[in-house]
CSV table of N, CA and C in Angstrom, one decimal:
chain,number,residue,atom,x,y,z
M,581,ASN,N,26.8,-47.3,63.9
M,581,ASN,CA,25.6,-47.2,64.1
M,581,ASN,C,24.9,-46.0,63.4
M,582,LEU,N,24.0,-46.1,62.7
M,582,LEU,CA,22.9,-45.2,62.1
M,582,LEU,C,22.8,-44.1,63.0
M,583,GLY,N,22.0,-44.1,64.3
M,583,GLY,CA,22.1,-43.3,65.4
M,583,GLY,C,22.9,-42.2,65.0
M,584,CYS,N,24.4,-42.8,65.2
M,584,CYS,CA,25.4,-41.9,65.3
M,584,CYS,C,26.0,-40.8,64.3
M,585,ASN,N,25.6,-42.1,62.9
M,585,ASN,CA,25.6,-41.4,61.9
M,585,ASN,C,24.9,-40.0,61.7
M,586,GLU,N,23.3,-39.9,62.1
M,586,GLU,CA,22.2,-39.0,62.0
M,586,GLU,C,22.3,-37.9,63.1
M,587,GLY,N,23.0,-38.6,64.2
M,587,GLY,CA,23.1,-37.3,65.1
M,587,GLY,C,24.4,-36.7,64.8
M,588,GLU,N,25.1,-37.2,63.9
M,588,GLU,CA,26.4,-36.4,63.9
M,588,GLU,C,25.8,-35.6,62.7
M,589,LYS,N,24.7,-35.8,62.2
M,589,LYS,CA,24.4,-35.1,60.8
M,589,LYS,C,23.5,-33.7,61.7
M,590,GLY,N,23.2,-33.8,62.8
M,590,GLY,CA,22.3,-32.7,63.4
M,590,GLY,C,20.9,-33.5,63.4
M,591,ASN,N,20.4,-34.4,62.7
M,591,ASN,CA,19.6,-35.0,62.3
M,591,ASN,C,18.7,-36.3,63.9
M,592,HIS,N,18.7,-35.2,64.9
M,592,HIS,CA,18.3,-36.0,66.2
M,592,HIS,C,17.2,-36.9,66.3
M,593,ASP,N,16.1,-36.3,65.4
M,593,ASP,CA,14.5,-37.4,65.4
M,593,ASP,C,15.1,-38.8,65.0
M,594,ARG,N,15.9,-38.4,63.7
M,594,ARG,CA,16.2,-39.9,63.0
M,594,ARG,C,17.0,-40.6,64.2
M,595,ALA,N,18.1,-39.9,64.7
M,595,ALA,CA,19.1,-40.5,65.5
M,595,ALA,C,18.1,-41.6,67.1
M,596,VAL,N,17.3,-40.8,67.2
M,596,VAL,CA,16.6,-41.2,68.2
M,596,VAL,C,15.8,-42.4,68.2
M,597,LYS,N,15.2,-42.0,66.5
M,597,LYS,CA,14.6,-43.6,65.8
M,597,LYS,C,15.4,-44.7,65.8
M,598,HIS,N,16.6,-44.8,65.4
M,598,HIS,CA,17.8,-45.8,65.1
M,598,HIS,C,17.9,-46.4,66.8
M,599,PHE,N,18.2,-45.3,67.3
M,599,PHE,CA,18.9,-45.7,69.1
M,599,PHE,C,17.8,-46.5,69.7
M,600,LEU,N,16.0,-46.3,69.4
M,600,LEU,CA,15.3,-46.8,70.0
M,600,LEU,C,15.3,-48.2,69.0
M,601,ILE,N,15.3,-48.1,68.0
M,601,ILE,CA,15.4,-50.0,67.6
M,601,ILE,C,16.7,-50.8,68.1
M,602,ALA,N,17.7,-49.8,68.1
M,602,ALA,CA,18.7,-50.7,68.7
M,602,ALA,C,18.5,-51.5,70.4
M,603,ALA,N,17.8,-50.3,70.7
M,603,ALA,CA,18.0,-50.3,72.1
M,603,ALA,C,16.6,-51.6,71.9
M,604,ASN,N,15.3,-51.4,71.5
M,604,ASN,CA,14.6,-52.4,71.7
M,604,ASN,C,15.5,-54.3,71.1
M,605,MET,N,16.5,-53.8,70.6
M,605,MET,CA,17.3,-55.4,70.3
M,605,MET,C,17.9,-55.6,71.3
M,606,GLY,N,18.3,-54.7,72.4
M,606,GLY,CA,19.1,-55.0,73.1
M,606,GLY,C,20.3,-54.6,73.4
M,607,TYR,N,20.4,-53.5,73.0
M,607,TYR,CA,21.7,-53.0,72.7
M,607,TYR,C,21.7,-51.9,73.7
M,608,GLU,N,22.6,-52.0,74.8
M,608,GLU,CA,22.6,-50.9,75.9
M,608,GLU,C,23.2,-49.4,75.6
M,609,ASP,N,24.3,-49.5,74.9
M,609,ASP,CA,24.9,-48.1,74.0
M,609,ASP,C,24.1,-47.3,73.6
M,610,SER,N,22.7,-48.0,72.8
M,610,SER,CA,21.7,-46.9,72.3
M,610,SER,C,21.1,-46.4,73.3
M,611,VAL,N,20.7,-47.1,74.5
M,611,VAL,CA,19.7,-46.7,75.8
M,611,VAL,C,20.6,-45.3,76.2
M,612,GLU,N,22.1,-45.7,76.4
M,612,GLU,CA,22.9,-44.3,76.9
M,612,GLU,C,22.7,-43.1,76.0
M,613,ALA,N,22.4,-43.4,74.7
M,613,ALA,CA,22.9,-42.4,73.7
M,613,ALA,C,21.7,-41.9,73.7
M,614,ILE,N,20.2,-42.3,74.1
M,614,ILE,CA,19.0,-41.8,74.2
M,614,ILE,C,19.2,-40.9,75.5
M,615,LYS,N,19.5,-41.5,76.3
M,615,LYS,CA,19.8,-40.7,77.8
M,615,LYS,C,20.5,-39.6,77.6
M,616,ARG,N,21.6,-39.6,77.0
M,616,ARG,CA,22.4,-38.2,76.6
M,616,ARG,C,21.4,-37.0,75.8
M,617,LEU,N,21.1,-37.9,74.7
M,617,LEU,CA,19.9,-36.8,73.7
M,617,LEU,C,18.8,-36.3,74.8
M,618,PHE,N,18.4,-37.0,75.7
M,618,PHE,CA,17.3,-36.6,76.6
M,618,PHE,C,18.0,-35.2,77.6
M,619,MET,N,19.3,-35.5,78.1
M,619,MET,CA,19.5,-34.7,79.0
M,619,MET,C,19.8,-33.6,78.3
M,620,ARG,N,20.3,-33.4,76.8
M,620,ARG,CA,20.5,-32.0,76.1
M,620,ARG,C,19.3,-31.8,75.6
M,621,GLY,N,18.0,-32.4,75.8
M,621,GLY,CA,16.9,-31.5,75.4
M,621,GLY,C,16.5,-32.3,74.3
M,622,GLN,N,17.2,-33.2,73.5
M,622,GLN,CA,16.8,-33.8,72.1
M,622,GLN,C,16.2,-34.9,71.8
M,623,ALA,N,15.7,-35.4,72.8
M,623,ALA,CA,14.7,-36.5,73.2
M,623,ALA,C,13.7,-36.5,74.1
M,624,THR,N,12.9,-37.0,74.3
M,624,THR,CA,11.6,-36.9,75.0
M,624,THR,C,11.9,-37.8,76.3
M,625,LYS,N,11.0,-37.8,77.2
M,625,LYS,CA,11.4,-38.4,78.6
M,625,LYS,C,10.7,-39.5,77.8
M,626,GLU,N,9.2,-39.4,77.4
M,626,GLU,CA,8.6,-41.1,76.7
M,626,GLU,C,9.6,-41.7,75.7
M,627,GLN,N,10.9,-41.2,75.1
M,627,GLN,CA,11.4,-41.6,74.3
M,627,GLN,C,12.6,-42.3,75.0
M,628,TYR,N,13.1,-42.0,76.0
M,628,TYR,CA,14.0,-42.2,76.9
M,628,TYR,C,13.5,-43.5,77.9
M,629,ALA,N,12.1,-43.7,78.1
M,629,ALA,CA,11.1,-44.3,78.6
M,629,ALA,C,11.3,-45.6,78.0
M,630,ASP,N,10.7,-45.4,76.7
M,630,ASP,CA,10.6,-46.8,75.6
M,630,ASP,C,11.8,-47.5,75.3
M,631,ALA,N,12.9,-46.5,75.4
M,631,ALA,CA,14.6,-47.2,75.4
M,631,ALA,C,14.8,-48.2,76.6
M,632,LEU,N,14.5,-47.7,77.4
M,632,LEU,CA,14.6,-48.4,79.0
M,632,LEU,C,13.6,-49.6,79.0
M,633,LYS,N,12.3,-49.6,78.6
M,633,LYS,CA,11.5,-50.7,78.6
M,633,LYS,C,11.9,-51.3,77.3
M,634,GLY,N,12.1,-51.0,76.3
M,634,GLY,CA,12.6,-52.0,75.0
M,634,GLY,C,13.5,-53.0,75.4
M,635,TYR,N,14.6,-52.1,76.1
M,635,TYR,CA,15.8,-52.8,76.2
M,635,TYR,C,15.7,-53.9,77.3
M,636,ARG,N,15.2,-53.6,78.6
M,636,ARG,CA,14.8,-54.6,79.3
M,636,ARG,C,14.0,-55.4,78.9
M,637,ASP,N,13.1,-55.6,78.2
M,637,ASP,CA,12.5,-56.8,77.6
M,637,ASP,C,12.9,-57.4,76.7
M,638,ALA,N,14.3,-56.8,75.7
M,638,ALA,CA,15.2,-57.7,75.1
M,638,ALA,C,16.1,-58.6,75.5
M,639,VAL,N,16.4,-58.2,77.0
M,639,VAL,CA,17.1,-58.6,77.8
M,639,VAL,C,16.7,-59.8,78.5
M,640,GLU,N,15.4,-59.4,79.1
M,640,GLU,CA,14.7,-60.5,79.6
M,640,GLU,C,14.1,-61.3,78.8
M,641,GLU,N,14.3,-61.6,77.4
M,641,GLU,CA,13.8,-62.2,76.0
M,641,GLU,C,14.9,-63.0,76.2
M,642,MET,N,15.8,-62.7,76.4
M,642,MET,CA,17.2,-63.4,76.1
M,642,MET,C,17.6,-64.7,77.3
M,643,LYS,N,16.8,-64.0,78.5
M,643,LYS,CA,17.4,-65.1,79.5
M,643,LYS,C,17.3,-66.1,79.2
M,644,SER,N,18.2,-67.2,79.8
M,644,SER,CA,17.8,-68.8,79.5
M,644,SER,C,18.6,-69.5,81.1
M,645,HIS,N,17.4,-70.7,81.2
M,645,HIS,CA,17.8,-71.3,82.3
M,645,HIS,C,19.2,-72.0,82.1
M,646,ASP,N,19.3,-72.6,80.7
M,646,ASP,CA,20.5,-73.4,80.8
M,646,ASP,C,21.5,-72.6,80.7
M,647,ARG,N,21.5,-71.2,80.0
M,647,ARG,CA,22.8,-70.3,80.1
M,647,ARG,C,23.0,-69.8,81.5
M,648,ASP,N,21.9,-69.6,82.3
M,648,ASP,CA,22.5,-69.2,83.5
M,648,ASP,C,23.0,-70.4,84.4
M,649,GLU,N,22.7,-71.5,84.2
M,649,GLU,CA,22.7,-73.4,84.8
M,649,GLU,C,24.8,-73.2,84.5
M,650,SER,N,24.6,-73.2,83.3
M,650,SER,CA,26.3,-73.4,82.7
M,650,SER,C,27.0,-72.0,83.1
M,651,LYS,N,26.6,-70.6,83.5
M,651,LYS,CA,27.3,-69.9,84.1
M,651,LYS,C,27.8,-70.2,85.6
M,652,ARG,N,26.5,-70.7,86.2
M,652,ARG,CA,26.9,-71.2,87.5
M,652,ARG,C,28.1,-72.1,87.7
M,653,LEU,N,28.0,-73.2,86.4
M,653,LEU,CA,29.1,-74.3,86.7
M,653,LEU,C,30.4,-73.8,86.2
M,654,GLY,N,30.3,-72.5,85.8
M,654,GLY,CA,31.8,-72.4,85.1
M,654,GLY,C,32.1,-72.4,83.8
M,655,PHE,N,30.8,-72.8,83.0
M,655,PHE,CA,31.1,-73.3,81.5
M,655,PHE,C,31.1,-72.0,80.5
M,656,TRP,N,30.5,-71.0,81.5
M,656,TRP,CA,30.2,-69.6,80.7
M,656,TRP,C,30.9,-68.2,81.4
M,657,LYS,N,31.4,-67.5,80.8
M,657,LYS,CA,32.1,-66.4,81.2
M,657,LYS,C,31.1,-65.5,80.6
M,658,GLU,N,31.2,-64.3,81.3
M,658,GLU,CA,30.9,-62.8,80.9
M,658,GLU,C,31.4,-62.3,79.9
M,659,SER,N,32.5,-62.5,79.3
M,659,SER,CA,33.5,-62.2,78.3
M,659,SER,C,32.6,-63.1,76.7
M,660,ASP,N,32.1,-63.7,77.5
M,660,ASP,CA,31.7,-65.0,75.8
M,660,ASP,C,30.5,-64.3,75.5
M,661,GLU,N,29.7,-63.6,76.4
M,661,GLU,CA,28.3,-63.3,75.8
M,661,GLU,C,28.7,-61.7,74.8
């Protein structure tokens, strides 16, 4: 992940940007990475809030009535995601 690579180099601003992009695409680990950076003072509260909102929006956008129905009927397991 580019965010991890940049973070390892000490480029925290660039790492946050990459993690934000991934969070906006629904990648939960990126939200957690930004949370850790925020807790260490390497990301802002606004950046963390943006990551949470972007992640929520992406997850909501991916929801599907048909997918929910197939899960209810047992055709879809959480491990299939």
